mmCIF file of N, CA and C in Angstrom:
data_model
loop_
_atom_site.group_PDB
_atom_site.id
_atom_site.type_symbol
_atom_site.label_atom_id
_atom_site.label_comp_id
_atom_site.label_asym_id
_atom_site.label_seq_id
_atom_site.Cartn_x
_atom_site.Cartn_y
_atom_site.Cartn_z
ATOM 1 N N SER A 1 -12.997 18.224 -9.824
ATOM 2 C CA SER A 1 -12.338 17.345 -8.865
ATOM 3 C C SER A 1 -11.476 16.328 -9.590
ATOM 4 N N ALA A 2 -10.580 15.697 -8.865
ATOM 5 C CA ALA A 2 -9.655 14.724 -9.451
ATOM 6 C C ALA A 2 -10.405 13.478 -9.882
ATOM 7 N N PRO A 3 -9.944 12.820 -10.940
ATOM 8 C CA PRO A 3 -10.622 11.608 -11.408
ATOM 9 C C PRO A 3 -10.481 10.476 -10.408
ATOM 10 N N ARG A 4 -11.458 9.614 -10.374
ATOM 11 C CA ARG A 4 -11.428 8.408 -9.548
ATOM 12 C C ARG A 4 -11.265 7.222 -10.476
ATOM 13 N N PHE A 5 -10.383 6.321 -10.139
ATOM 14 C CA PHE A 5 -10.188 5.120 -10.937
ATOM 15 C C PHE A 5 -11.203 4.077 -10.524
ATOM 16 N N GLY A 6 -11.734 3.344 -11.490
ATOM 17 C CA GLY A 6 -12.676 2.261 -11.200
ATOM 18 C C GLY A 6 -14.067 2.794 -10.927
ATOM 19 N N GLN A 7 -15.015 1.907 -10.844
ATOM 20 C CA GLN A 7 -16.389 2.277 -10.543
ATOM 21 C C GLN A 7 -16.800 1.578 -9.278
ATOM 22 N N MET A 8 -17.559 2.264 -8.463
ATOM 23 C CA MET A 8 -17.992 1.710 -7.188
ATOM 24 C C MET A 8 -19.401 1.154 -7.328
ATOM 25 N N SER A 9 -19.636 -0.039 -6.832
ATOM 26 C CA SER A 9 -20.999 -0.536 -6.714
ATOM 27 C C SER A 9 -21.199 -0.855 -5.249
ATOM 28 N N GLU A 10 -21.080 -2.112 -4.861
ATOM 29 C CA GLU A 10 -21.160 -2.461 -3.443
ATOM 30 C C GLU A 10 -19.820 -2.127 -2.809
ATOM 31 N N SER A 11 -19.814 -1.308 -1.772
ATOM 32 C CA SER A 11 -18.571 -0.890 -1.139
ATOM 33 C C SER A 11 -18.368 -1.597 0.184
ATOM 34 N N VAL A 12 -17.137 -1.990 0.436
ATOM 35 C CA VAL A 12 -16.752 -2.588 1.705
ATOM 36 C C VAL A 12 -15.401 -2.011 2.077
ATOM 37 N N THR A 13 -14.982 -2.232 3.291
ATOM 38 C CA THR A 13 -13.669 -1.781 3.730
ATOM 39 C C THR A 13 -12.704 -2.954 3.705
ATOM 40 N N LEU A 14 -11.593 -2.764 3.032
ATOM 41 C CA LEU A 14 -10.526 -3.758 2.999
ATOM 42 C C LEU A 14 -9.358 -3.218 3.797
ATOM 43 N N SER A 15 -8.641 -4.091 4.446
ATOM 44 C CA SER A 15 -7.467 -3.632 5.168
ATOM 45 C C SER A 15 -6.409 -4.714 5.127
ATOM 46 N N GLY A 16 -5.191 -4.321 5.384
ATOM 47 C CA GLY A 16 -4.088 -5.261 5.438
ATOM 48 C C GLY A 16 -2.941 -4.641 6.199
ATOM 49 N N GLU A 17 -2.064 -5.464 6.715
ATOM 50 C CA GLU A 17 -0.917 -4.960 7.451
ATOM 51 C C GLU A 17 0.348 -5.627 6.947
ATOM 52 N N PHE A 18 1.381 -4.814 6.703
ATOM 53 C CA PHE A 18 2.656 -5.307 6.218
ATOM 54 C C PHE A 18 3.778 -4.632 6.980
ATOM 55 N N ALA A 19 4.811 -5.369 7.274
ATOM 56 C CA ALA A 19 5.907 -4.901 8.123
ATOM 57 C C ALA A 19 6.669 -3.753 7.488
ATOM 58 N N VAL A 20 7.125 -2.838 8.337
ATOM 59 C CA VAL A 20 8.033 -1.775 7.923
ATOM 60 C C VAL A 20 9.340 -2.442 7.501
ATOM 61 N N ALA A 21 9.874 -2.048 6.336
ATOM 62 C CA ALA A 21 11.083 -2.683 5.819
ATOM 63 C C ALA A 21 12.343 -1.864 6.077
ATOM 64 N N LYS A 22 12.226 -0.539 6.100
ATOM 65 C CA LYS A 22 13.416 0.305 6.231
ATOM 66 C C LYS A 22 13.001 1.667 6.739
ATOM 67 N N THR A 23 13.873 2.295 7.503
ATOM 68 C CA THR A 23 13.664 3.686 7.895
ATOM 69 C C THR A 23 14.919 4.484 7.587
ATOM 70 N N ASP A 24 14.750 5.759 7.332
ATOM 71 C CA ASP A 24 15.847 6.700 7.181
ATOM 72 C C ASP A 24 15.657 7.710 8.303
ATOM 73 N N ASP A 25 16.413 7.518 9.382
ATOM 74 C CA ASP A 25 16.206 8.315 10.587
ATOM 75 C C ASP A 25 16.415 9.805 10.363
ATOM 76 N N ASP A 26 17.418 10.193 9.587
ATOM 77 C CA ASP A 26 17.690 11.608 9.373
ATOM 78 C C ASP A 26 16.553 12.301 8.626
ATOM 79 N N ALA A 27 15.956 11.616 7.651
ATOM 80 C CA ALA A 27 14.895 12.208 6.842
ATOM 81 C C ALA A 27 13.498 11.932 7.403
ATOM 82 N N GLN A 28 13.409 11.124 8.457
ATOM 83 C CA GLN A 28 12.122 10.718 9.025
ATOM 84 C C GLN A 28 11.223 10.086 7.963
ATOM 85 N N VAL A 29 11.796 9.140 7.224
ATOM 86 C CA VAL A 29 11.075 8.437 6.170
ATOM 87 C C VAL A 29 11.060 6.950 6.484
ATOM 88 N N VAL A 30 9.914 6.338 6.267
ATOM 89 C CA VAL A 30 9.727 4.911 6.511
ATOM 90 C C VAL A 30 9.237 4.263 5.223
ATOM 91 N N PHE A 31 9.753 3.062 4.925
ATOM 92 C CA PHE A 31 9.435 2.361 3.682
ATOM 93 C C PHE A 31 8.909 0.959 3.974
ATOM 94 N N GLY A 32 8.081 0.461 3.078
ATOM 95 C CA GLY A 32 7.619 -0.920 3.176
ATOM 96 C C GLY A 32 6.476 -1.195 2.217
ATOM 97 N N TRP A 33 5.951 -2.411 2.311
ATOM 98 C CA TRP A 33 4.825 -2.821 1.470
ATOM 99 C C TRP A 33 3.529 -2.329 2.098
ATOM 100 N N ALA A 34 2.748 -1.552 1.356
ATOM 101 C CA ALA A 34 1.422 -1.138 1.811
ATOM 102 C C ALA A 34 0.444 -2.286 1.634
ATOM 103 N N SER A 35 0.638 -3.073 0.576
ATOM 104 C CA SER A 35 -0.236 -4.211 0.289
ATOM 105 C C SER A 35 0.483 -5.131 -0.685
ATOM 106 N N VAL A 36 0.183 -6.424 -0.600
ATOM 107 C CA VAL A 36 0.759 -7.410 -1.517
ATOM 108 C C VAL A 36 -0.363 -8.288 -2.044
ATOM 109 N N SER A 37 -0.442 -8.401 -3.375
ATOM 110 C CA SER A 37 -1.456 -9.237 -4.025
ATOM 111 C C SER A 37 -0.983 -10.661 -4.221
ATOM 112 N N GLN A 38 0.282 -10.791 -4.632
ATOM 113 C CA GLN A 38 0.847 -12.109 -4.927
ATOM 114 C C GLN A 38 2.283 -12.184 -4.425
ATOM 115 N N LYS A 39 2.653 -13.366 -3.952
ATOM 116 C CA LYS A 39 4.047 -13.603 -3.579
ATOM 117 C C LYS A 39 4.891 -13.631 -4.851
ATOM 118 N N ALA A 40 6.205 -13.587 -4.704
ATOM 119 C CA ALA A 40 7.106 -13.608 -5.857
ATOM 120 C C ALA A 40 6.903 -14.850 -6.712
ATOM 121 N N ASP A 41 6.462 -15.946 -6.106
ATOM 122 C CA ASP A 41 6.231 -17.178 -6.874
ATOM 123 C C ASP A 41 4.893 -17.170 -7.619
ATOM 124 N N GLY A 42 4.130 -16.070 -7.505
ATOM 125 C CA GLY A 42 2.859 -15.948 -8.211
ATOM 126 C C GLY A 42 1.643 -16.393 -7.423
ATOM 127 N N SER A 43 1.844 -16.972 -6.239
ATOM 128 C CA SER A 43 0.691 -17.402 -5.444
ATOM 129 C C SER A 43 0.030 -16.204 -4.773
ATOM 130 N N ASP A 44 -1.296 -16.252 -4.669
ATOM 131 C CA ASP A 44 -2.069 -15.153 -4.103
ATOM 132 C C ASP A 44 -1.810 -14.997 -2.610
ATOM 133 N N VAL A 45 -1.869 -13.746 -2.142
ATOM 134 C CA VAL A 45 -1.783 -13.428 -0.730
ATOM 135 C C VAL A 45 -3.196 -13.101 -0.247
ATOM 136 N N TRP A 46 -3.614 -13.766 0.827
ATOM 137 C CA TRP A 46 -4.948 -13.575 1.402
ATOM 138 C C TRP A 46 -4.805 -12.905 2.748
ATOM 139 N N ASP A 47 -5.674 -11.908 3.022
ATOM 140 C CA ASP A 47 -5.582 -11.191 4.283
ATOM 141 C C ASP A 47 -6.339 -11.913 5.390
ATOM 142 N N SER A 48 -6.396 -11.289 6.549
ATOM 143 C CA SER A 48 -7.031 -11.918 7.711
ATOM 144 C C SER A 48 -8.537 -12.087 7.540
ATOM 145 N N ASP A 49 -9.136 -11.371 6.584
ATOM 146 C CA ASP A 49 -10.557 -11.533 6.279
ATOM 147 C C ASP A 49 -10.773 -12.487 5.112
ATOM 148 N N ASN A 50 -9.719 -13.223 4.737
ATOM 149 C CA ASN A 50 -9.752 -14.174 3.629
ATOM 150 C C ASN A 50 -10.101 -13.483 2.308
ATOM 151 N N GLU A 51 -9.520 -12.292 2.102
ATOM 152 C CA GLU A 51 -9.728 -11.547 0.870
ATOM 153 C C GLU A 51 -8.376 -11.332 0.183
ATOM 154 N N ASN A 52 -8.431 -11.314 -1.141
ATOM 155 C CA ASN A 52 -7.256 -11.054 -1.964
ATOM 156 C C ASN A 52 -7.572 -9.883 -2.870
ATOM 157 N N VAL A 53 -6.649 -8.933 -2.962
ATOM 158 C CA VAL A 53 -6.810 -7.803 -3.874
ATOM 159 C C VAL A 53 -6.052 -8.159 -5.147
ATOM 160 N N PRO A 54 -6.757 -8.357 -6.267
ATOM 161 C CA PRO A 54 -6.071 -8.684 -7.521
ATOM 162 C C PRO A 54 -5.097 -7.573 -7.913
ATOM 163 N N PRO A 55 -3.994 -7.917 -8.568
ATOM 164 C CA PRO A 55 -2.982 -6.919 -8.927
ATOM 165 C C PRO A 55 -3.541 -5.712 -9.667
ATOM 166 N N GLU A 56 -4.438 -5.934 -10.621
ATOM 167 C CA GLU A 56 -4.972 -4.805 -11.396
ATOM 168 C C GLU A 56 -5.801 -3.856 -10.510
ATOM 169 N N ASP A 57 -6.504 -4.406 -9.516
ATOM 170 C CA ASP A 57 -7.272 -3.566 -8.591
ATOM 171 C C ASP A 57 -6.346 -2.820 -7.632
ATOM 172 N N LEU A 58 -5.296 -3.492 -7.181
ATOM 173 C CA LEU A 58 -4.337 -2.835 -6.297
ATOM 174 C C LEU A 58 -3.664 -1.675 -7.016
ATOM 175 N N GLU A 59 -3.311 -1.883 -8.271
ATOM 176 C CA GLU A 59 -2.665 -0.830 -9.047
ATOM 177 C C GLU A 59 -3.587 0.388 -9.188
ATOM 178 N N LEU A 60 -4.861 0.162 -9.500
ATOM 179 C CA LEU A 60 -5.805 1.271 -9.627
ATOM 180 C C LEU A 60 -6.013 1.979 -8.290
ATOM 181 N N ALA A 61 -6.092 1.212 -7.205
ATOM 182 C CA ALA A 61 -6.251 1.814 -5.877
ATOM 183 C C ALA A 61 -5.037 2.673 -5.527
ATOM 184 N N ALA A 62 -3.842 2.197 -5.867
ATOM 185 C CA ALA A 62 -2.623 2.968 -5.599
ATOM 186 C C ALA A 62 -2.637 4.277 -6.388
ATOM 187 N N TYR A 63 -3.017 4.216 -7.662
ATOM 188 C CA TYR A 63 -3.088 5.429 -8.476
ATOM 189 C C TYR A 63 -4.075 6.416 -7.866
ATOM 190 N N ASP A 64 -5.235 5.924 -7.463
ATOM 191 C CA ASP A 64 -6.257 6.788 -6.871
ATOM 192 C C ASP A 64 -5.724 7.452 -5.596
ATOM 193 N N PHE A 65 -5.039 6.677 -4.758
ATOM 194 C CA PHE A 65 -4.489 7.226 -3.520
ATOM 195 C C PHE A 65 -3.452 8.313 -3.810
ATOM 196 N N VAL A 66 -2.575 8.054 -4.761
ATOM 197 C CA VAL A 66 -1.532 9.023 -5.098
ATOM 198 C C VAL A 66 -2.140 10.300 -5.681
ATOM 199 N N LEU A 67 -3.176 10.165 -6.489
ATOM 200 C CA LEU A 67 -3.820 11.341 -7.075
ATOM 201 C C LEU A 67 -4.659 12.132 -6.076
ATOM 202 N N ASN A 68 -5.267 11.448 -5.112
ATOM 203 C CA ASN A 68 -6.298 12.087 -4.312
ATOM 204 C C ASN A 68 -6.031 12.198 -2.812
ATOM 205 N N SER A 69 -4.972 11.599 -2.295
ATOM 206 C CA SER A 69 -4.770 11.665 -0.853
ATOM 207 C C SER A 69 -3.311 11.906 -0.486
ATOM 208 N N ARG A 70 -2.508 10.870 -0.529
ATOM 209 C CA ARG A 70 -1.077 10.903 -0.214
ATOM 210 C C ARG A 70 -0.777 11.111 1.256
ATOM 211 N N GLU A 71 -1.783 11.117 2.106
ATOM 212 C CA GLU A 71 -1.559 11.400 3.519
ATOM 213 C C GLU A 71 -1.451 10.128 4.348
ATOM 214 N N ALA A 72 -0.597 10.192 5.357
ATOM 215 C CA ALA A 72 -0.448 9.096 6.314
ATOM 216 C C ALA A 72 -1.277 9.427 7.547
ATOM 217 N N GLY A 73 -1.975 8.430 8.036
ATOM 218 C CA GLY A 73 -2.729 8.586 9.267
ATOM 219 C C GLY A 73 -2.110 7.715 10.346
ATOM 220 N N ALA A 74 -2.522 7.944 11.558
ATOM 221 C CA ALA A 74 -2.091 7.101 12.676
ATOM 222 C C ALA A 74 -3.305 6.314 13.138
ATOM 223 N N ASP A 75 -3.260 5.004 12.972
ATOM 224 C CA ASP A 75 -4.350 4.128 13.387
ATOM 225 C C ASP A 75 -5.673 4.469 12.710
ATOM 226 N N HIS A 76 -5.623 4.909 11.454
ATOM 227 C CA HIS A 76 -6.813 5.187 10.637
ATOM 228 C C HIS A 76 -7.721 6.260 11.224
ATOM 229 N N GLN A 77 -7.166 7.174 11.988
ATOM 230 C CA GLN A 77 -7.991 8.233 12.566
ATOM 231 C C GLN A 77 -7.153 9.466 12.818
ATOM 232 N N GLY A 78 -7.836 10.565 13.086
ATOM 233 C CA GLY A 78 -7.146 11.801 13.425
ATOM 234 C C GLY A 78 -6.546 12.480 12.220
ATOM 235 N N PRO A 79 -5.780 13.537 12.474
ATOM 236 C CA PRO A 79 -5.189 14.325 11.386
ATOM 237 C C PRO A 79 -4.027 13.586 10.722
ATOM 238 N N SER A 80 -3.611 14.101 9.583
ATOM 239 C CA SER A 80 -2.471 13.556 8.858
ATOM 240 C C SER A 80 -1.210 13.662 9.714
ATOM 241 N N VAL A 81 -0.381 12.615 9.674
ATOM 242 C CA VAL A 81 0.890 12.626 10.412
ATOM 243 C C VAL A 81 2.085 12.617 9.471
ATOM 244 N N GLY A 82 1.809 12.543 8.157
ATOM 245 C CA GLY A 82 2.899 12.508 7.198
ATOM 246 C C GLY A 82 2.387 12.466 5.771
ATOM 247 N N GLN A 83 3.330 12.442 4.839
ATOM 248 C CA GLN A 83 3.010 12.479 3.419
ATOM 249 C C GLN A 83 3.745 11.380 2.661
ATOM 250 N N LEU A 84 3.085 10.860 1.642
ATOM 251 C CA LEU A 84 3.673 9.879 0.747
ATOM 252 C C LEU A 84 4.816 10.525 -0.041
ATOM 253 N N VAL A 85 5.970 9.869 -0.085
ATOM 254 C CA VAL A 85 7.096 10.372 -0.874
ATOM 255 C C VAL A 85 7.557 9.370 -1.926
ATOM 256 N N GLU A 86 7.070 8.137 -1.848
ATOM 257 C CA GLU A 86 7.470 7.109 -2.814
ATOM 258 C C GLU A 86 6.333 6.113 -2.982
ATOM 259 N N SER A 87 6.093 5.694 -4.240
ATOM 260 C CA SER A 87 5.028 4.738 -4.514
ATOM 261 C C SER A 87 5.357 3.967 -5.782
ATOM 262 N N LEU A 88 5.305 2.643 -5.712
ATOM 263 C CA LEU A 88 5.513 1.793 -6.881
ATOM 264 C C LEU A 88 4.708 0.518 -6.714
ATOM 265 N N VAL A 89 3.875 0.229 -7.697
ATOM 266 C CA VAL A 89 3.181 -1.054 -7.728
ATOM 267 C C VAL A 89 4.026 -1.974 -8.601
ATOM 268 N N THR A 90 4.498 -3.061 -8.022
ATOM 269 C CA THR A 90 5.472 -3.941 -8.679
ATOM 270 C C THR A 90 4.774 -5.064 -9.444
ATOM 271 N N THR A 91 4.051 -4.693 -10.504
ATOM 272 C CA THR A 91 3.437 -5.717 -11.350
ATOM 273 C C THR A 91 4.540 -6.518 -12.040
ATOM 274 N N VAL A 92 4.189 -7.676 -12.566
ATOM 275 C CA VAL A 92 5.149 -8.501 -13.308
ATOM 276 C C VAL A 92 5.713 -7.702 -14.479
ATOM 277 N N GLU A 93 4.842 -6.978 -15.176
ATOM 278 C CA GLU A 93 5.273 -6.196 -16.341
ATOM 279 C C GLU A 93 6.259 -5.101 -15.949
ATOM 280 N N LYS A 94 6.031 -4.437 -14.841
ATOM 281 C CA LYS A 94 6.949 -3.381 -14.396
ATOM 282 C C LYS A 94 8.280 -3.969 -13.957
ATOM 283 N N GLN A 95 8.236 -5.122 -13.293
ATOM 284 C CA GLN A 95 9.483 -5.782 -12.908
ATOM 285 C C GLN A 95 10.305 -6.098 -14.159
ATOM 286 N N GLN A 96 9.647 -6.623 -15.189
ATOM 287 C CA GLN A 96 10.358 -6.944 -16.432
ATOM 288 C C GLN A 96 10.914 -5.689 -17.096
ATOM 289 N N ALA A 97 10.158 -4.583 -17.053
ATOM 290 C CA ALA A 97 10.633 -3.321 -17.625
ATOM 291 C C ALA A 97 11.862 -2.804 -16.883
ATOM 292 N N LEU A 98 11.982 -3.167 -15.603
ATOM 293 C CA LEU A 98 13.140 -2.778 -14.803
ATOM 294 C C LEU A 98 14.327 -3.727 -14.982
ATOM 295 N N GLY A 99 14.165 -4.726 -15.859
ATOM 296 C CA GLY A 99 15.249 -5.668 -16.105
ATOM 297 C C GLY A 99 15.241 -6.870 -15.180
ATOM 298 N N LEU A 100 14.158 -7.037 -14.430
ATOM 299 C CA LEU A 100 14.010 -8.205 -13.555
ATOM 300 C C LEU A 100 13.235 -9.277 -14.300
ATOM 301 N N THR A 101 13.214 -10.475 -13.763
ATOM 302 C CA THR A 101 12.532 -11.571 -14.448
ATOM 303 C C THR A 101 11.018 -11.516 -14.310
ATOM 304 N N GLY A 102 10.523 -10.784 -13.331
ATOM 305 C CA GLY A 102 9.089 -10.719 -13.099
ATOM 306 C C GLY A 102 8.650 -11.600 -11.960
ATOM 307 N N ASN A 103 9.583 -12.351 -11.382
ATOM 308 C CA ASN A 103 9.237 -13.175 -10.218
ATOM 309 C C ASN A 103 10.268 -13.015 -9.105
ATOM 310 N N GLU A 104 10.931 -11.861 -9.099
ATOM 311 C CA GLU A 104 11.921 -11.590 -8.051
ATOM 312 C C GLU A 104 11.332 -10.837 -6.873
ATOM 313 N N LEU A 105 10.237 -10.131 -7.105
ATOM 314 C CA LEU A 105 9.561 -9.366 -6.070
ATOM 315 C C LEU A 105 8.109 -9.817 -6.000
ATOM 316 N N PRO A 106 7.460 -9.608 -4.877
ATOM 317 C CA PRO A 106 6.020 -9.855 -4.868
ATOM 318 C C PRO A 106 5.322 -8.828 -5.760
ATOM 319 N N VAL A 107 4.110 -9.130 -6.181
ATOM 320 C CA VAL A 107 3.278 -8.144 -6.852
ATOM 321 C C VAL A 107 2.569 -7.401 -5.734
ATOM 322 N N GLY A 108 2.977 -6.159 -5.544
ATOM 323 C CA GLY A 108 2.442 -5.401 -4.427
ATOM 324 C C GLY A 108 2.695 -3.918 -4.589
ATOM 325 N N TRP A 109 2.364 -3.196 -3.534
ATOM 326 C CA TRP A 109 2.481 -1.740 -3.533
ATOM 327 C C TRP A 109 3.504 -1.320 -2.492
ATOM 328 N N TRP A 110 4.662 -0.871 -2.961
ATOM 329 C CA TRP A 110 5.764 -0.401 -2.116
ATOM 330 C C TRP A 110 5.598 1.104 -1.902
ATOM 331 N N VAL A 111 5.707 1.546 -0.654
ATOM 332 C CA VAL A 111 5.522 2.965 -0.349
ATOM 333 C C VAL A 111 6.623 3.481 0.564
ATOM 334 N N GLY A 112 6.781 4.782 0.543
ATOM 335 C CA GLY A 112 7.629 5.486 1.488
ATOM 336 C C GLY A 112 6.882 6.708 1.980
ATOM 337 N N TYR A 113 6.952 6.972 3.279
ATOM 338 C CA TYR A 113 6.272 8.117 3.873
ATOM 339 C C TYR A 113 7.243 8.945 4.692
ATOM 340 N N HIS A 114 7.172 10.264 4.513
ATOM 341 C CA HIS A 114 7.854 11.180 5.414
ATOM 342 C C HIS A 114 6.893 11.406 6.573
ATOM 343 N N ILE A 115 7.307 11.055 7.778
ATOM 344 C CA ILE A 115 6.461 11.202 8.963
ATOM 345 C C ILE A 115 6.821 12.519 9.638
ATOM 346 N N GLU A 116 5.876 13.447 9.607
ATOM 347 C CA GLU A 116 6.102 14.791 10.133
ATOM 348 C C GLU A 116 5.841 14.891 11.629
ATOM 349 N N ASP A 117 4.914 14.102 12.134
ATOM 350 C CA ASP A 117 4.532 14.172 13.542
ATOM 351 C C ASP A 117 5.642 13.563 14.406
ATOM 352 N N PRO A 118 6.244 14.334 15.314
ATOM 353 C CA PRO A 118 7.372 13.840 16.116
ATOM 354 C C PRO A 118 7.022 12.630 16.989
ATOM 355 N N SER A 119 5.828 12.592 17.564
ATOM 356 C CA SER A 119 5.478 11.456 18.430
ATOM 357 C C SER A 119 5.255 10.182 17.617
ATOM 358 N N VAL A 120 4.674 10.326 16.428
ATOM 359 C CA VAL A 120 4.487 9.143 15.570
ATOM 360 C C VAL A 120 5.843 8.664 15.067
ATOM 361 N N TRP A 121 6.731 9.595 14.675
ATOM 362 C CA TRP A 121 8.055 9.188 14.229
ATOM 363 C C TRP A 121 8.804 8.459 15.351
ATOM 364 N N ALA A 122 8.691 8.964 16.568
ATOM 365 C CA ALA A 122 9.351 8.307 17.709
ATOM 366 C C ALA A 122 8.838 6.887 17.880
ATOM 367 N N SER A 123 7.535 6.664 17.648
ATOM 368 C CA SER A 123 6.987 5.309 17.795
ATOM 369 C C SER A 123 7.424 4.397 16.647
ATOM 370 N N VAL A 124 7.672 4.960 15.464
ATOM 371 C CA VAL A 124 8.224 4.169 14.356
ATOM 372 C C VAL A 124 9.668 3.793 14.683
ATOM 373 N N LYS A 125 10.439 4.778 15.099
ATOM 374 C CA LYS A 125 11.860 4.581 15.389
ATOM 375 C C LYS A 125 12.083 3.605 16.544
ATOM 376 N N SER A 126 11.203 3.629 17.548
ATOM 377 C CA SER A 126 11.352 2.738 18.701
ATOM 378 C C SER A 126 10.914 1.302 18.411
ATOM 379 N N GLY A 127 10.219 1.112 17.272
ATOM 380 C CA GLY A 127 9.723 -0.225 16.950
ATOM 381 C C GLY A 127 8.308 -0.478 17.436
ATOM 382 N N GLU A 128 7.702 0.527 18.052
ATOM 383 C CA GLU A 128 6.307 0.383 18.498
ATOM 384 C C GLU A 128 5.367 0.246 17.298
ATOM 385 N N ARG A 129 5.630 0.998 16.240
ATOM 386 C CA ARG A 129 4.860 0.898 14.997
ATOM 387 C C ARG A 129 5.705 0.123 14.004
ATOM 388 N N LEU A 130 5.355 -1.143 13.826
ATOM 389 C CA LEU A 130 6.151 -2.038 12.999
ATOM 390 C C LEU A 130 5.558 -2.295 11.621
ATOM 391 N N MET A 131 4.345 -1.806 11.375
ATOM 392 C CA MET A 131 3.657 -2.172 10.139
ATOM 393 C C MET A 131 2.959 -0.989 9.504
ATOM 394 N N PHE A 132 2.752 -1.122 8.176
ATOM 395 C CA PHE A 132 1.841 -0.249 7.456
ATOM 396 C C PHE A 132 0.480 -0.914 7.509
ATOM 397 N N SER A 133 -0.547 -0.134 7.569
ATOM 398 C CA SER A 133 -1.900 -0.665 7.561
ATOM 399 C C SER A 133 -2.727 0.160 6.598
ATOM 400 N N ILE A 134 -3.370 -0.516 5.646
ATOM 401 C CA ILE A 134 -4.217 0.210 4.712
ATOM 402 C C ILE A 134 -5.664 0.018 5.102
ATOM 403 N N ASP A 135 -6.450 0.998 4.771
ATOM 404 C CA ASP A 135 -7.881 0.965 5.043
ATOM 405 C C ASP A 135 -8.535 1.674 3.873
ATOM 406 N N ALA A 136 -9.249 0.930 3.037
ATOM 407 C CA ALA A 136 -9.790 1.520 1.803
ATOM 408 C C ALA A 136 -11.160 0.960 1.501
ATOM 409 N N THR A 137 -11.897 1.711 0.729
ATOM 410 C CA THR A 137 -13.182 1.248 0.244
ATOM 411 C C THR A 137 -12.958 0.632 -1.123
ATOM 412 N N ALA A 138 -13.599 -0.516 -1.363
ATOM 413 C CA ALA A 138 -13.392 -1.220 -2.617
ATOM 414 C C ALA A 138 -14.687 -1.847 -3.102
ATOM 415 N N GLU A 139 -14.718 -2.092 -4.382
ATOM 416 C CA GLU A 139 -15.849 -2.781 -4.994
ATOM 417 C C GLU A 139 -15.633 -4.286 -4.816
ATOM 418 N N MET A 140 -16.628 -4.963 -4.278
ATOM 419 C CA MET A 140 -16.528 -6.404 -4.069
ATOM 420 C C MET A 140 -17.199 -7.137 -5.229
ATOM 421 N N GLU A 141 -16.555 -8.206 -5.676
ATOM 422 C CA GLU A 141 -17.071 -9.010 -6.759
ATOM 423 C C GLU A 141 -16.980 -10.460 -6.348
ATOM 424 N N PRO A 142 -18.039 -11.245 -6.544
ATOM 425 C CA PRO A 142 -17.951 -12.667 -6.194
ATOM 426 C C PRO A 142 -16.836 -13.337 -6.983
ATOM 427 N N ALA A 143 -16.198 -14.329 -6.384
ATOM 428 C CA ALA A 143 -15.129 -15.061 -7.064
ATOM 429 C C ALA A 143 -15.651 -15.615 -8.383
ATOM 430 N N GLY A 144 -14.863 -15.446 -9.434
ATOM 431 C CA GLY A 144 -15.237 -15.977 -10.745
ATOM 432 C C GLY A 144 -16.133 -15.059 -11.548
ATOM 433 N N ALA A 145 -16.543 -13.921 -10.976
ATOM 434 C CA ALA A 145 -17.405 -12.986 -11.725
ATOM 435 C C ALA A 145 -16.575 -12.242 -12.758
ATOM 436 N N ALA A 146 -17.190 -11.948 -13.857
ATOM 437 C CA ALA A 146 -16.455 -11.237 -14.925
ATOM 438 C C ALA A 146 -16.963 -9.840 -15.108
#
């Protein structure tokens, strides 16, 4: 089986929602942030459950998803409605490697999905589906734990 990044101990479900940034109507592709750890100014982003995914954990989760899933769901249930076609975790180091200063973009996970299901694509195109939503299992660590 494919390798899993990180080790699991206590598992919980983390989720977050980020707005759709762009669509390509002809290709039925939608782009946006799947998750953001830090704003461009370096300040942490906290979700509605008052949780923050550190950049290094987000990067490992993104790698695991790309290696082991790549499928888009509708409302975290049912069959796949599309496939991942683009993925980049914008760490400070990667931004600098791209010739950016490292504080021009948030530290987050940018994705693009080809949406194959016609009814789901219609809801993206109409503006009914305005956000990406992630739902993942993660290892929880108390703040300040090493």
